[in-house]
Amino acid sequence: MKKILLSIFSLAVVAGVNAQSEIKPNQGDVTTEFGLSGGVLNSNFELNEQGNLLRFRYFAKETLAFRLGFGLSSVRNTKNLYDPSDDAHKGTFKTSQTDFLVNLGVEKHFEGTDRLSPYVGGDLLLSVANKKTEFNDATIGGTAYAKDNSGSVKGPGSVGFGVRAVAGADYYIAKRVFLGAEAGFGFLSTKKGKTTTNINDAPTVTQKSAGSGFELAPNVITGVRIGFVF
């Protein structure tokens, strides 16, 4: 009888351990997450890094995860400009901008509790931005109709590179579903590119880089976020 009871107790313990291990990520699991904003009854989902980054983590083992985040945004606008003396004549002013952001990093997770998973880590950051303006029968600034005035302005684009250290924690509110918070400290160096201007048949005008920027600061990466384990 004692052996039977001991066997049942052992099975219960093993089952409990297995159930707990299913709450947190295991080796080979992938997570993705979204930021949460708004109040309790008015919550919104958004991507990380102010809505610009889709982020994943791959758990090489239960205590080690690799981070990958990337974002791509493209905005295009067209403004119509009409001849004030004859609105049958129309000019156009077009603007476009593309931004690309990627981060690669690693996390070291600590034991925590059955549901809490604290971690520290680091990221490499890379950003690239390009913009272009095209005008046809319009002023170069797109303020008015200008017959036979056409051309384009390319740039200035920018390239940024940075590193940051991060610390955060995930709390698993259900099986493989977590709420988390993360903060970081790092720097980002940005350099602007050249600008080329073409107007009608005039020679191309090239302006050299407008300069560079450097930022060293702490920041909250996403605030409160909700994530899922696959």
XYZ file of N, CA, C and O in Angstrom, residues 53-166:
456
model
N 8.309 48.516 -34.486
C 9.146 47.316 -34.466
C 8.333 46.073 -34.117
O 7.605 46.051 -33.134
N 8.476 45.052 -34.956
C 7.916 43.733 -34.677
C 9.051 42.890 -34.108
O 10.100 42.745 -34.749
N 8.860 42.348 -32.914
C 9.970 41.688 -32.235
C 9.671 40.229 -31.925
O 8.556 39.877 -31.537
N 10.708 39.391 -32.085
C 10.631 37.975 -31.784
C 11.805 37.592 -30.881
O 12.842 38.257 -30.866
N 11.609 36.487 -30.163
C 12.699 35.896 -29.382
C 12.718 34.394 -29.631
O 11.671 33.756 -29.676
N 13.931 33.870 -29.772
C 14.105 32.429 -29.929
C 14.876 31.910 -28.722
O 15.979 32.383 -28.428
N 14.299 30.926 -28.019
C 14.928 30.379 -26.822
C 15.817 29.197 -27.204
O 15.329 28.098 -27.496
N 17.133 29.462 -27.223
C 18.090 28.394 -27.486
C 18.079 27.382 -26.345
O 18.338 26.198 -26.547
N 17.810 27.874 -25.150
C 17.518 27.035 -23.992
C 16.677 27.861 -23.046
O 16.413 29.043 -23.315
N 16.216 27.267 -21.960
C 15.249 27.950 -21.107
C 15.790 29.242 -20.521
O 15.025 30.140 -20.183
N 17.111 29.367 -20.391
C 17.699 30.550 -19.771
C 18.407 31.461 -20.775
O 19.016 32.456 -20.374
N 18.343 31.156 -22.066
C 19.048 31.952 -23.072
C 18.154 32.167 -24.282
O 17.679 31.205 -24.889
N 17.939 33.442 -24.627
C 17.088 33.771 -25.770
C 17.792 34.781 -26.671
O 18.501 35.671 -26.199
N 17.594 34.604 -27.979
C 18.112 35.557 -28.960
C 16.966 36.449 -29.438
O 15.858 35.972 -29.681
N 17.265 37.736 -29.577
C 16.255 38.726 -29.919
C 16.424 39.184 -31.372
O 17.537 39.397 -31.842
N 15.295 39.356 -32.051
C 15.290 39.921 -33.387
C 14.090 40.846 -33.509
O 12.958 40.442 -33.266
N 14.365 42.079 -33.867
C 13.290 43.033 -34.105
C 13.522 43.739 -35.423
O 14.665 44.042 -35.784
N 12.460 43.955 -36.169
C 12.619 44.690 -37.420
C 11.342 45.456 -37.733
O 10.236 45.059 -37.363
N 11.547 46.573 -38.389
C 10.413 47.391 -38.781
C 10.686 48.061 -40.109
O 11.814 48.436 -40.415
N 9.660 48.186 -40.924
C 9.764 48.847 -42.215
C 8.514 49.677 -42.417
O 7.399 49.164 -42.372
N 8.706 50.967 -42.631
C 7.567 51.848 -42.870
C 7.840 52.692 -44.108
O 8.974 53.111 -44.360
N 6.793 52.914 -44.882
C 6.901 53.715 -46.098
C 5.688 54.622 -46.192
O 4.541 54.155 -46.100
N 5.950 55.914 -46.350
C 4.876 56.910 -46.420
C 5.000 57.671 -47.732
O 6.083 58.169 -48.074
N 3.909 57.774 -48.463
C 3.882 58.510 -49.731
C 2.670 59.437 -49.752
O 1.558 59.025 -49.407
N 2.894 60.660 -50.187
C 1.813 61.640 -50.274
C 1.911 62.398 -51.592
O 3.014 62.689 -52.081
N 0.750 62.722 -52.160
C 0.679 63.526 -53.384
C -0.223 64.726 -53.151
O -1.363 64.579 -52.690
N 0.290 65.905 -53.464
C -0.452 67.143 -53.299
C -0.712 67.744 -54.680
O 0.220 67.922 -55.474
N -1.965 68.027 -54.975
C -2.334 68.640 -56.252
C -2.348 70.156 -56.113
O -2.884 70.698 -55.141
N -1.777 70.835 -57.104
C -1.700 72.297 -57.120
C -2.278 72.798 -58.442
O -1.845 72.357 -59.514
N -3.240 73.715 -58.368
C -3.956 74.152 -59.567
C -3.582 75.585 -59.943
O -3.297 76.423 -59.084
N -3.606 75.816 -61.250
C -3.383 77.161 -61.780
C -4.536 78.053 -61.330
O -5.700 77.757 -61.622
N -4.260 79.141 -60.598
C -5.348 79.991 -60.099
C -6.177 80.638 -61.207
O -7.346 80.989 -60.996
N -5.605 80.769 -62.417
C -6.356 81.386 -63.514
C -7.095 80.357 -64.362
O -7.983 80.707 -65.140
N -6.727 79.091 -64.216
C -7.382 78.029 -64.991
C -7.145 76.703 -64.285
O -6.084 76.093 -64.423
N -8.134 76.233 -63.522
C -7.932 75.020 -62.726
C -7.899 73.747 -63.559
O -7.801 72.645 -63.030
N -7.966 73.892 -64.888
C -7.761 72.726 -65.745
C -6.286 72.348 -65.794
O -5.933 71.221 -66.166
N -5.421 73.276 -65.407
C -3.983 73.023 -65.364
C -3.601 72.636 -63.932
O -3.879 73.374 -62.988
N -2.975 71.493 -63.824
C -2.662 70.965 -62.492
C -1.190 70.601 -62.375
O -0.598 70.037 -63.293
N -0.620 70.926 -61.230
C 0.722 70.477 -60.898
C 0.653 69.480 -59.745
O -0.369 69.376 -59.050
N 1.731 68.746 -59.547
C 1.761 67.774 -58.447
C 3.049 67.925 -57.636
O 4.101 68.282 -58.163
N 2.924 67.631 -56.375
C 4.057 67.652 -55.448
C 3.994 66.356 -54.647
O 3.057 66.133 -53.876
N 4.983 65.487 -54.861
C 4.975 64.162 -54.246
C 6.125 64.029 -53.249
O 7.256 64.427 -53.547
N 5.826 63.452 -52.102
C 6.856 63.177 -51.097
C 6.782 61.700 -50.715
O 5.704 61.101 -50.681
N 7.938 61.131 -50.435
C 7.985 59.743 -49.984
C 9.119 59.596 -48.982
O 10.148 60.273 -49.074
N 8.911 58.723 -48.018
C 9.937 58.445 -47.012
C 9.851 56.984 -46.596
O 8.763 56.446 -46.370
N 11.023 56.356 -46.499
C 11.115 54.961 -46.082
C 12.055 54.855 -44.902
O 13.152 55.428 -44.925
N 11.623 54.153 -43.859
C 12.432 53.961 -42.664
C 12.554 52.475 -42.372
O 11.553 51.750 -42.380
N 13.764 52.055 -42.091
C 14.033 50.655 -41.758
C 14.794 50.606 -40.440
O 15.744 51.359 -40.227
N 14.346 49.725 -39.553
C 14.971 49.582 -38.237
C 15.104 48.106 -37.905
O 14.166 47.336 -38.105
N 16.270 47.712 -37.397
C 16.476 46.325 -36.999
C 17.285 46.300 -35.708
O 18.142 47.160 -35.492
N 16.986 45.357 -34.846
C 17.813 45.142 -33.661
C 18.087 43.641 -33.492
O 17.218 42.803 -33.731
N 19.316 43.328 -33.137
C 19.739 41.964 -32.843
C 20.277 41.942 -31.426
O 21.048 42.827 -31.032
N 19.868 40.950 -30.640
C 20.315 40.940 -29.256
C 20.222 39.569 -28.616
O 19.866 38.568 -29.255
N 20.536 39.541 -27.334
C 20.534 38.302 -26.564
C 20.021 38.595 -25.161
O 20.195 39.716 -24.652
N 19.372 37.622 -24.534
C 18.852 37.754 -23.173
C 19.330 36.579 -22.319
O 19.322 35.432 -22.777
N 19.689 36.876 -21.087
C 19.993 35.859 -20.090
C 18.866 35.859 -19.071
O 18.649 36.853 -18.365
N 18.119 34.760 -18.991
C 16.988 34.661 -18.064
C 17.428 33.975 -16.774
O 18.234 33.036 -16.793
N 16.860 34.452 -15.670
C 17.166 33.896 -14.362
C 15.999 33.049 -13.868
O 14.907 33.069 -14.448
N 16.223 32.331 -12.782
C 15.241 31.358 -12.310
C 13.904 32.006 -11.959
O 12.855 31.527 -12.340
N 13.914 33.096 -11.222
C 12.671 33.752 -10.852
C 11.750 32.848 -10.073
O 12.171 32.172 -9.124
N 10.490 32.783 -10.500
C 9.511 31.896 -9.873
C 8.862 31.045 -10.970
O 9.297 31.061 -12.119
N 7.812 30.312 -10.591
C 7.129 29.489 -11.575
C 6.577 30.321 -12.729
O 6.434 29.830 -13.849
N 6.226 31.565 -12.443
C 5.609 32.415 -13.465
C 6.439 33.641 -13.832
O 6.262 34.210 -14.903
N 7.329 34.066 -12.968
C 8.129 35.271 -13.209
C 9.483 34.896 -13.807
O 10.182 34.029 -13.294
N 9.849 35.580 -14.906
C 11.120 35.315 -15.586
C 11.882 36.627 -15.775
O 11.715 37.311 -16.794
N 12.736 37.014 -14.823
C 13.556 38.221 -14.990
C 14.746 37.944 -15.909
O 15.205 36.799 -16.022
N 15.246 38.991 -16.560
C 16.359 38.790 -17.483
C 17.151 40.085 -17.674
O 16.681 41.187 -17.374
N 18.360 39.932 -18.185
C 19.185 41.050 -18.648
C 19.668 40.688 -20.048
O 19.667 39.519 -20.443
N 20.072 41.705 -20.802
C 20.516 41.430 -22.158
C 21.100 42.651 -22.828
O 21.398 43.666 -22.183
N 21.263 42.554 -24.132
C 21.826 43.651 -24.901
C 21.377 43.588 -26.345
O 20.990 42.523 -26.849
N 21.421 44.746 -27.026
C 20.986 44.863 -28.412
C 22.013 45.611 -29.241
O 22.677 46.538 -28.746
N 22.105 45.239 -30.505
C 22.733 46.056 -31.533
C 21.616 46.668 -32.367
O 20.664 45.965 -32.738
N 21.703 47.964 -32.663
C 20.643 48.686 -33.359
C 21.151 49.240 -34.685
O 22.274 49.759 -34.763
N 20.325 49.163 -35.712
C 20.664 49.729 -37.010
C 19.416 50.359 -37.613
O 18.349 49.734 -37.651
N 19.553 51.593 -38.076
C 18.423 52.277 -38.713
C 18.881 52.919 -40.017
O 20.005 53.410 -40.122
N 18.007 52.892 -41.021
C 18.272 53.504 -42.319
C 17.018 54.255 -42.742
O 15.906 53.710 -42.665
N 17.179 55.498 -43.176
C 16.044 56.306 -43.619
C 16.374 56.987 -44.944
O 17.502 57.455 -45.148
N 15.403 57.023 -45.829
C 15.550 57.701 -47.122
C 14.300 58.511 -47.411
O 13.185 58.092 -47.067
N 14.479 59.649 -48.074
C 13.311 60.425 -48.471
C 13.550 61.100 -49.817
O 14.692 61.363 -50.210
N 12.440 61.378 -50.509
C 12.513 61.942 -51.850
C 11.309 62.843 -52.088
O 10.198 62.550 -51.639
N 11.552 63.924 -52.815
C 10.496 64.847 -53.204
C 10.526 65.007 -54.717
O 11.597 65.191 -55.302
N 9.360 64.945 -55.356
C 9.245 65.159 -56.789
C 8.162 66.192 -57.050
O 7.073 66.126 -56.456
N 8.453 67.145 -57.941
C 7.457 68.168 -58.251
C 7.365 68.344 -59.762
O 8.359 68.275 -60.481
N 6.155 68.527 -60.217
C 5.884 68.691 -61.639
C 4.884 69.825 -61.814
O 3.767 69.762 -61.290
N 5.279 70.869 -62.538
C 4.477 72.091 -62.669
C 4.134 72.640 -61.289
O 2.978 72.959 -60.977
N 5.129 72.705 -60.451
C 4.938 73.185 -59.078
C 6.238 73.792 -58.573
O 7.317 73.563 -59.130
N 6.141 74.606 -57.531
C 7.343 75.154 -56.909
C 8.091 74.040 -56.187
O 7.516 73.007 -55.840
N 9.368 74.270 -55.934
C 10.185 73.237 -55.316
C 9.711 72.901 -53.906
O 9.903 71.786 -53.415
N 9.058 73.845 -53.252
C 8.533 73.586 -51.913
C 7.100 73.095 -51.910
O 6.533 72.793 -50.848
N 6.480 73.009 -53.097
C 5.113 72.517 -53.184
C 4.080 73.474 -52.654
O 3.005 73.060 -52.216
N 4.366 74.775 -52.730
C 3.427 75.768 -52.188
C 2.466 76.321 -53.222
O 1.424 76.863 -52.875
N 2.823 76.205 -54.525
C 1.970 76.797 -55.557
C 2.222 76.137 -56.904
O 3.244 75.471 -57.124
N 1.268 76.345 -57.811
C 1.406 75.882 -59.186
C 2.470 76.713 -59.886
O 2.541 77.933 -59.718
N 3.340 76.062 -60.671
C 4.381 76.763 -61.426
C 4.585 76.018 -62.734
O 5.221 74.952 -62.763
N 4.051 76.581 -63.793
C 4.098 75.913 -65.091
C 5.530 75.645 -65.541
O 6.403 76.502 -65.415
N 5.746 74.449 -66.050
C 7.027 74.011 -66.612
C 8.170 73.986 -65.589
O 9.347 73.975 -65.983
N 7.844 73.964 -64.331
C 8.880 73.849 -63.298
C 8.783 72.456 -62.672
O 7.836 72.141 -61.953
N 9.762 71.634 -62.999
C 9.721 70.244 -62.539
C 11.102 69.823 -62.058
O 12.122 70.403 -62.436
N 11.128 68.799 -61.231
C 12.397 68.300 -60.736
C 12.213 67.376 -59.546
O 11.112 66.881 -59.271
N 13.301 67.138 -58.843
C 13.265 66.235 -57.688
C 14.359 66.609 -56.698
O 15.377 67.210 -57.054
N 14.121 66.243 -55.447
C 15.107 66.406 -54.381
C 15.211 65.064 -53.663
O 14.219 64.568 -53.121
N 16.406 64.480 -53.682
C 16.637 63.209 -53.006
C 17.485 63.432 -51.760
O 18.576 63.990 -51.847
N 16.950 63.013 -50.614
C 17.683 63.159 -49.363
C 17.183 64.325 -48.546
O 16.227 65.012 -48.929
N 17.819 64.580 -47.407
C 18.924 63.758 -46.888
C 18.407 62.495 -46.192
O 17.462 62.554 -45.423
N 19.025 61.385 -46.509
C 18.736 60.164 -45.770
C 19.599 60.118 -44.524
O 20.301 61.075 -44.186
N 19.553 59.031 -43.823
C 20.367 58.891 -42.604
C 20.638 57.424 -42.324
O 19.867 56.547 -42.721
N 21.743 57.190 -41.633
C 22.109 55.856 -41.172
C 22.465 55.961 -39.704
O 23.223 56.852 -39.295
N 21.903 55.087 -38.894
C 22.160 55.120 -37.460
C 22.642 53.772 -36.943
O 22.240 52.716 -37.459
N 23.510 53.817 -35.951
C 24.027 52.593 -35.338
C 24.120 52.820 -33.839
O 24.514 53.893 -33.384
N 23.756 51.786 -33.057
C 23.819 51.940 -31.607
C 23.865 50.610 -30.891
O 23.687 49.540 -31.495
N 24.109 50.667 -29.607
C 24.057 49.502 -28.724
C 23.335 49.903 -27.453
O 23.323 51.084 -27.080
N 22.733 48.933 -26.775
C 22.084 49.231 -25.501
C 22.033 47.982 -24.633
O 21.987 46.855 -25.130
N 22.061 48.218 -23.342
C 21.852 47.161 -22.358
C 20.394 47.220 -21.911
O 19.818 48.311 -21.800
N 19.794 46.069 -21.664
C 18.392 46.019 -21.274
C 18.215 45.152 -20.038
O 19.018 44.257 -19.754
